[in-house]
């Protein structure tokens, strides 16, 4: 390639990477956010038969999906709701109390007030989403004097403010950058050679494990200092981040071991494609990112684990940990199997030839 063309090629590649990085955020469209309707109303018997005002309210509410933004999920008990909230299956829930019909009938006779509906916001699932969703759900709740009482599940401290939406991203970026840089240094300091490859990859893996432990402790301390109100469990966070850091480092080292400089494409693509999946919930992503990036990208698991630790009271083993463990295994396998490549031998042969050939040519020339 002519040298004058190279800057323009790099420019086009950088523009393409930037477009991929921003595409999910530019084209995001909230849709099909799972919200539960829990009808606990026991109804009551009247002269005209059994009446259930709660069932009517549930049916009326589900007719409005906010132009596709909400996907209503019908649940029939408090136990089901508790499980859905704990597992992060729903962002919110509208709960109709057991005495809703009876209280409505009593209120019509001037004996008391209508029992309030409960609007439960699963704030810890994703503060950015729930802050937008709470107002929309309040508007969707039936009027006609029916009171709505809002409560929060895994409530995020108010003192965090807007920082709550960005903390998981900080969690991810801090770990990624430190792990990426350390992986590059380890690989550059201990490259593969034609001999002693088994020992070299063991050194690479050992250093990655030790450095990952340091990243876990240091990043957890930085995050807990940056946002003390979040109450980050530093010990659990350090273990989770150590696993995540080891995964990222070994993916970097293994990719470069196998592909040489071209292997840098792997961690860069991981960041370019994964930034959107780490920052945005699944329901906000364009179809491509939902289907082909969200299921596998380690940065998504890293950010999800950060939310679980920061806002959901989870420990180091949470819903995102299995994904990071799988990534760590894949990275370790890449590093371990790189002893099978020919890159080290070819490189050493090339260096030897480059060093010997000039002297041989000089001797040959003097002989002539």
Coordinates of C-alpha atoms in Angstrom, one line a residue:
X1 CA 0.0 0.0 0.0
X2 CA 1.4 3.4 -0.9
X3 CA 2.4 5.4 2.2
X4 CA 0.3 8.4 1.3
X5 CA -2.9 6.2 1.3
X6 CA -2.4 4.8 4.8
X7 CA -3.6 7.8 6.7
X8 CA -6.8 7.8 4.8
X9 CA -7.4 4.1 5.3
X10 CA -6.8 4.5 9.1
X11 CA -9.2 7.5 9.0
X12 CA -12.0 5.5 7.3
X13 CA -11.5 2.6 9.8
X14 CA -11.6 5.0 12.7
X15 CA -14.8 6.6 11.4
X16 CA -16.4 3.2 11.0
X17 CA -15.4 2.2 14.5
X18 CA -16.8 5.4 15.9
X19 CA -20.0 4.9 14.0
X20 CA -20.4 1.3 15.4
X21 CA -19.6 2.7 18.9
X22 CA -22.3 5.3 18.8
X23 CA -24.9 3.4 16.7
X24 CA -26.8 1.8 19.6
X25 CA -27.1 5.1 21.5
X26 CA -28.1 7.1 18.4
X27 CA -30.8 4.6 17.2
X28 CA -32.0 3.4 20.6
X29 CA -35.8 3.1 21.0
X30 CA -37.3 1.8 24.2
X31 CA -39.7 -1.0 23.5
X32 CA -41.2 -4.1 25.1
X33 CA -40.0 -3.2 28.6
X34 CA -41.4 -5.9 30.8
X35 CA -43.8 -4.6 33.4
X36 CA -46.0 -6.8 35.6
X37 CA -49.7 -6.5 36.4
X38 CA -50.5 -8.4 39.6
X39 CA -54.2 -8.8 40.3
X40 CA -54.6 -9.9 43.9
X41 CA -58.2 -8.7 44.1
X42 CA -60.5 -11.3 45.7
X43 CA -63.6 -9.7 44.4
X44 CA -67.0 -10.0 46.1
X45 CA -70.4 -11.6 45.7
X46 CA -73.3 -9.3 44.9
X47 CA -76.9 -9.9 44.0
X48 CA -76.0 -9.8 40.3
X49 CA -73.2 -12.3 40.8
X50 CA -69.5 -12.1 41.5
X51 CA -67.8 -8.8 40.8
X52 CA -64.1 -8.2 40.4
X53 CA -63.2 -4.5 39.9
X54 CA -59.5 -5.5 40.0
X55 CA -59.9 -7.7 36.9
X56 CA -61.5 -4.8 35.1
X57 CA -58.6 -2.4 36.1
X58 CA -56.0 -5.0 35.0
X59 CA -57.7 -5.4 31.6
X60 CA -58.0 -1.7 31.1
X61 CA -54.3 -1.0 32.0
X62 CA -53.0 -3.7 29.6
X63 CA -54.9 -2.2 26.7
X64 CA -52.3 0.7 26.7
X65 CA -48.8 -0.3 25.9
X66 CA -47.4 3.2 25.6
X67 CA -46.9 2.9 21.8
X68 CA -45.0 -0.4 22.2
X69 CA -42.8 0.8 25.0
X70 CA -44.3 -1.6 27.6
X71 CA -44.8 -5.4 27.5
X72 CA -47.3 -6.3 30.1
X73 CA -46.7 -9.5 32.1
X74 CA -49.6 -11.0 34.0
X75 CA -48.7 -12.4 37.5
X76 CA -51.2 -14.0 39.9
X77 CA -49.5 -13.8 43.3
X78 CA -47.2 -11.8 45.5
X79 CA -44.8 -14.8 45.4
X80 CA -44.5 -14.6 41.6
X81 CA -43.9 -10.9 41.8
X82 CA -41.2 -11.3 44.5
X83 CA -39.4 -13.8 42.3
X84 CA -39.7 -11.6 39.2
X85 CA -38.3 -8.6 41.0
X86 CA -35.4 -10.6 42.6
X87 CA -34.5 -12.1 39.3
X88 CA -34.7 -8.8 37.5
X89 CA -37.4 -10.0 35.1
X90 CA -39.5 -6.9 35.3
X91 CA -38.7 -3.2 35.6
X92 CA -41.9 -2.4 37.5
X93 CA -45.3 -3.8 38.6
X94 CA -48.8 -2.5 39.1
X95 CA -50.3 -4.4 42.0
X96 CA -54.0 -4.5 42.6
X97 CA -54.7 -5.2 46.4
X98 CA -56.8 -8.1 47.6
X99 CA -59.6 -5.9 49.0
X100 CA -59.8 -3.6 46.0
X101 CA -63.4 -4.5 45.0
X102 CA -64.6 -4.6 48.6
X103 CA -63.0 -1.2 49.4
X104 CA -64.5 0.3 46.3
X105 CA -68.0 -0.9 47.2
X106 CA -67.5 0.4 50.8
X107 CA -66.3 3.8 49.4
X108 CA -69.4 4.1 47.3
X109 CA -71.5 3.7 50.4
X110 CA -69.4 6.4 52.2
X111 CA -67.6 3.9 54.4
X112 CA -63.9 4.4 53.9
X113 CA -61.8 4.9 50.8
X114 CA -60.7 2.8 47.9
X115 CA -57.6 0.8 48.6
X116 CA -54.6 2.2 46.7
X117 CA -52.9 0.4 43.8
X118 CA -49.2 -0.3 44.4
X119 CA -46.8 0.8 41.7
X120 CA -43.5 -1.0 42.5
X121 CA -40.5 0.3 40.7
X122 CA -37.5 -2.1 40.4
X123 CA -35.0 0.8 40.6
X124 CA -31.9 -1.3 41.0
X125 CA -32.4 -3.2 37.7
X126 CA -31.4 -0.1 35.7
X127 CA -31.8 3.4 37.3
X128 CA -31.7 5.1 33.8
X129 CA -34.7 3.1 32.7
X130 CA -36.8 3.2 35.8
X131 CA -36.4 6.9 36.3
X132 CA -38.1 7.4 32.9
X133 CA -40.6 4.5 33.4
X134 CA -42.1 5.6 36.7
X135 CA -43.7 8.7 35.2
X136 CA -45.0 6.8 32.2
X137 CA -46.6 4.1 34.4
X138 CA -48.2 6.6 36.7
X139 CA -49.9 8.2 33.6
X140 CA -51.1 4.7 32.4
X141 CA -52.7 3.9 35.8
X142 CA -56.5 4.2 35.8
X143 CA -57.9 7.5 36.9
X144 CA -61.4 8.1 38.4
X145 CA -60.0 8.8 41.8
X146 CA -58.1 5.5 42.2
X147 CA -55.1 6.3 44.4
X148 CA -51.7 4.9 43.4
X149 CA -49.0 4.4 45.9
X150 CA -45.4 4.3 44.5
X151 CA -42.7 2.1 46.2
X152 CA -39.2 1.1 45.2
X153 CA -37.5 -2.3 45.1
X154 CA -33.7 -2.2 45.5
X155 CA -34.0 1.6 45.9
X156 CA -31.0 3.6 44.7
X157 CA -29.8 6.3 47.2
X158 CA -31.1 9.7 46.2
X159 CA -27.7 11.2 47.0
X160 CA -26.2 9.5 43.9
X161 CA -28.4 11.5 41.6
X162 CA -27.4 11.2 37.9
X163 CA -24.3 9.4 38.9
X164 CA -26.4 6.2 39.5
X165 CA -27.0 6.0 35.7
X166 CA -23.3 6.2 34.9
X167 CA -21.6 4.2 37.7
X168 CA -22.0 0.8 35.9
X169 CA -20.3 2.3 32.9
X170 CA -17.5 3.7 35.1
X171 CA -17.3 0.2 36.6
X172 CA -16.8 -1.3 33.1
X173 CA -14.4 1.3 31.6
X174 CA -12.1 1.3 34.6
X175 CA -11.7 -2.5 34.5
X176 CA -11.4 -2.7 30.7
X177 CA -8.8 0.0 30.3
X178 CA -6.5 -1.3 33.1
X179 CA -6.9 -4.9 31.9
X180 CA -6.4 -4.1 28.2
X181 CA -3.2 -2.1 28.9
X182 CA -1.8 -4.7 31.3
X183 CA -2.5 -7.6 28.9
X184 CA -0.6 -5.7 26.1
X185 CA 2.4 -5.2 28.4
X186 CA 2.4 -8.8 29.6
X187 CA 2.3 -10.0 25.9
X188 CA 5.1 -7.6 24.8
X189 CA 7.3 -8.5 27.8
X190 CA 6.9 -12.2 27.4
X191 CA 6.4 -12.9 23.6
X192 CA 6.2 -16.4 22.2
X193 CA 9.5 -17.9 20.9
X194 CA 10.4 -21.0 19.0
X195 CA 11.4 -22.8 22.3
X196 CA 10.1 -22.7 25.8
X197 CA 6.6 -21.8 24.7
X198 CA 4.9 -23.9 27.4
X199 CA 6.8 -22.0 30.1
X200 CA 6.0 -18.7 28.4
X201 CA 2.3 -19.2 28.4
X202 CA 2.4 -20.3 32.0
X203 CA 4.2 -17.1 32.8
X204 CA 1.6 -15.1 30.8
X205 CA -1.3 -16.8 32.6
X206 CA 0.3 -16.4 36.1
X207 CA 1.1 -12.7 35.6
X208 CA -2.5 -12.1 34.3
X209 CA -4.0 -13.8 37.3
X210 CA -1.8 -11.8 39.7
X211 CA -2.4 -8.5 37.9
X212 CA -6.2 -9.2 37.7
X213 CA -6.2 -9.6 41.5
X214 CA -4.6 -6.1 41.8
X215 CA -7.1 -4.6 39.3
X216 CA -10.0 -6.1 41.3
X217 CA -8.8 -4.6 44.6
X218 CA -7.7 -1.3 43.2
X219 CA -10.8 -0.7 41.0
X220 CA -13.1 -1.6 43.9
X221 CA -11.4 0.8 46.2
X222 CA -11.5 3.6 43.6
X223 CA -15.2 3.0 43.0
X224 CA -16.1 2.9 46.6
X225 CA -14.2 6.1 47.2
X226 CA -15.8 7.8 44.2
X227 CA -19.4 6.9 45.2
X228 CA -19.5 6.0 49.0
X229 CA -23.3 6.5 49.0
X230 CA -23.6 3.4 46.7
X231 CA -22.4 1.1 49.5
X232 CA -20.4 -1.0 47.2
X233 CA -19.4 -4.3 48.9
X234 CA -15.6 -3.9 48.3
X235 CA -14.7 -7.6 49.0
X236 CA -17.3 -9.1 46.6
X237 CA -16.6 -6.4 44.0
X238 CA -12.9 -7.2 44.1
X239 CA -13.5 -10.9 43.5
X240 CA -15.9 -10.2 40.6
X241 CA -13.6 -7.6 39.0
X242 CA -10.6 -9.9 39.4
X243 CA -12.5 -12.6 37.4
X244 CA -13.5 -10.0 34.8
X245 CA -10.0 -8.5 34.5
X246 CA -8.4 -12.0 34.1
X247 CA -10.9 -12.7 31.3
X248 CA -10.1 -9.5 29.5
X249 CA -6.4 -9.8 29.9
X250 CA -6.3 -13.4 28.6
X251 CA -8.5 -12.5 25.7
X252 CA -6.0 -9.8 24.7
X253 CA -2.9 -12.0 25.3
X254 CA -4.4 -15.0 23.5
X255 CA -5.6 -13.0 20.5
X256 CA -2.1 -11.5 20.0
X257 CA -0.4 -14.8 20.6
X258 CA -2.5 -16.3 17.8
X259 CA -2.7 -13.5 15.3
X260 CA 0.2 -11.2 16.1
X261 CA -0.5 -7.5 15.8
X262 CA -3.7 -8.3 14.0
X263 CA -5.0 -9.8 17.2
X264 CA -5.6 -6.3 18.5
X265 CA -8.8 -6.3 16.5
X266 CA -10.4 -8.6 19.1
X267 CA -10.2 -6.4 22.2
X268 CA -10.9 -3.3 20.1
X269 CA -14.0 -4.9 18.5
X270 CA -15.1 -6.0 21.9
X271 CA -15.1 -2.4 23.0
X272 CA -16.6 -0.9 19.9
X273 CA -19.5 -3.4 19.8
X274 CA -19.8 -3.8 23.5
X275 CA -20.1 -0.2 24.7
X276 CA -23.7 0.1 23.7
X277 CA -24.7 -3.2 25.3
X278 CA -22.9 -2.2 28.5
X279 CA -24.6 1.2 28.8
X280 CA -28.1 0.4 27.5
X281 CA -30.6 -2.2 28.6
X282 CA -31.5 -5.0 26.2
X283 CA -34.9 -3.4 25.3
X284 CA -33.2 -0.2 24.1
X285 CA -30.8 -1.9 21.7
X286 CA -31.3 -2.1 17.9
X287 CA -32.0 -5.6 16.6
X288 CA -28.4 -6.3 15.5
X289 CA -27.0 -5.7 18.9
X290 CA -29.8 -7.6 20.6
X291 CA -29.3 -10.7 18.5
X292 CA -25.5 -10.8 17.8
X293 CA -23.7 -8.7 20.4
X294 CA -25.7 -8.7 23.7
X295 CA -25.6 -12.5 24.2
X296 CA -21.8 -12.8 24.2
X297 CA -20.0 -9.5 24.8
X298 CA -18.0 -9.6 28.1
X299 CA -18.4 -5.9 28.6
X300 CA -22.2 -6.4 28.9
X301 CA -21.7 -9.0 31.7
X302 CA -19.2 -6.7 33.4
X303 CA -21.7 -3.7 33.5
X304 CA -24.5 -6.0 34.6
X305 CA -22.4 -7.3 37.4
X306 CA -21.6 -3.8 38.4
X307 CA -25.4 -3.0 38.6
X308 CA -26.0 -6.1 40.7
X309 CA -23.2 -5.2 43.1
X310 CA -24.0 -1.5 43.3
X311 CA -27.8 -1.5 43.4
X312 CA -29.2 -5.0 43.9
X313 CA -27.3 -6.2 47.0
X314 CA -25.7 -9.0 45.1
X315 CA -22.4 -10.7 46.0
X316 CA -19.4 -11.6 43.7
X317 CA -21.5 -14.5 42.3
X318 CA -24.4 -12.9 40.6
X319 CA -26.3 -13.3 37.3
X320 CA -23.4 -11.8 35.3
X321 CA -20.6 -13.9 36.9
X322 CA -21.2 -17.1 34.8
X323 CA -20.7 -15.0 31.6
X324 CA -17.4 -13.6 32.9
X325 CA -16.2 -17.1 34.0
X326 CA -16.9 -18.4 30.5
X327 CA -15.0 -15.5 29.0
X328 CA -12.1 -16.2 31.4
X329 CA -12.1 -19.9 30.3
X330 CA -12.1 -18.9 26.6
X331 CA -9.2 -16.4 27.2
X332 CA -7.2 -19.0 29.1
X333 CA -7.7 -21.6 26.4
X334 CA -6.6 -19.0 23.8
X335 CA -3.4 -18.4 25.7
X336 CA -2.8 -22.1 26.4
X337 CA -3.3 -23.3 22.9
X338 CA -1.2 -20.6 21.4
X339 CA 1.8 -22.9 21.9
X340 CA 0.5 -24.6 18.7
X341 CA 1.0 -21.6 16.5
X342 CA 4.0 -21.1 14.2
X343 CA 4.2 -17.3 14.7
X344 CA 7.0 -17.5 17.3
X345 CA 9.2 -19.8 15.2
X346 CA 8.6 -17.8 12.0
X347 CA 9.5 -14.6 13.8
X348 CA 12.7 -16.0 15.2
X349 CA 13.7 -17.4 11.8
X350 CA 13.0 -14.0 10.3
X351 CA 15.2 -12.3 12.9
X352 CA 18.0 -14.7 12.4
X353 CA 18.0 -14.3 8.7
X354 CA 17.9 -10.6 9.0
X355 CA 20.9 -10.7 11.3
X356 CA 23.1 -13.2 9.4
X357 CA 22.3 -12.3 5.8
X358 CA 24.1 -9.0 5.7
X359 CA 27.4 -10.4 7.0
X360 CA 27.2 -13.3 4.6
X361 CA 26.6 -11.0 1.7
X362 CA 29.6 -8.9 2.8
X363 CA 31.8 -11.9 3.1
X364 CA 30.6 -13.2 -0.2
X365 CA 31.3 -9.8 -1.8
X366 CA 34.8 -9.6 -0.3
X367 CA 35.5 -13.1 -1.6
X368 CA 34.6 -12.0 -5.0

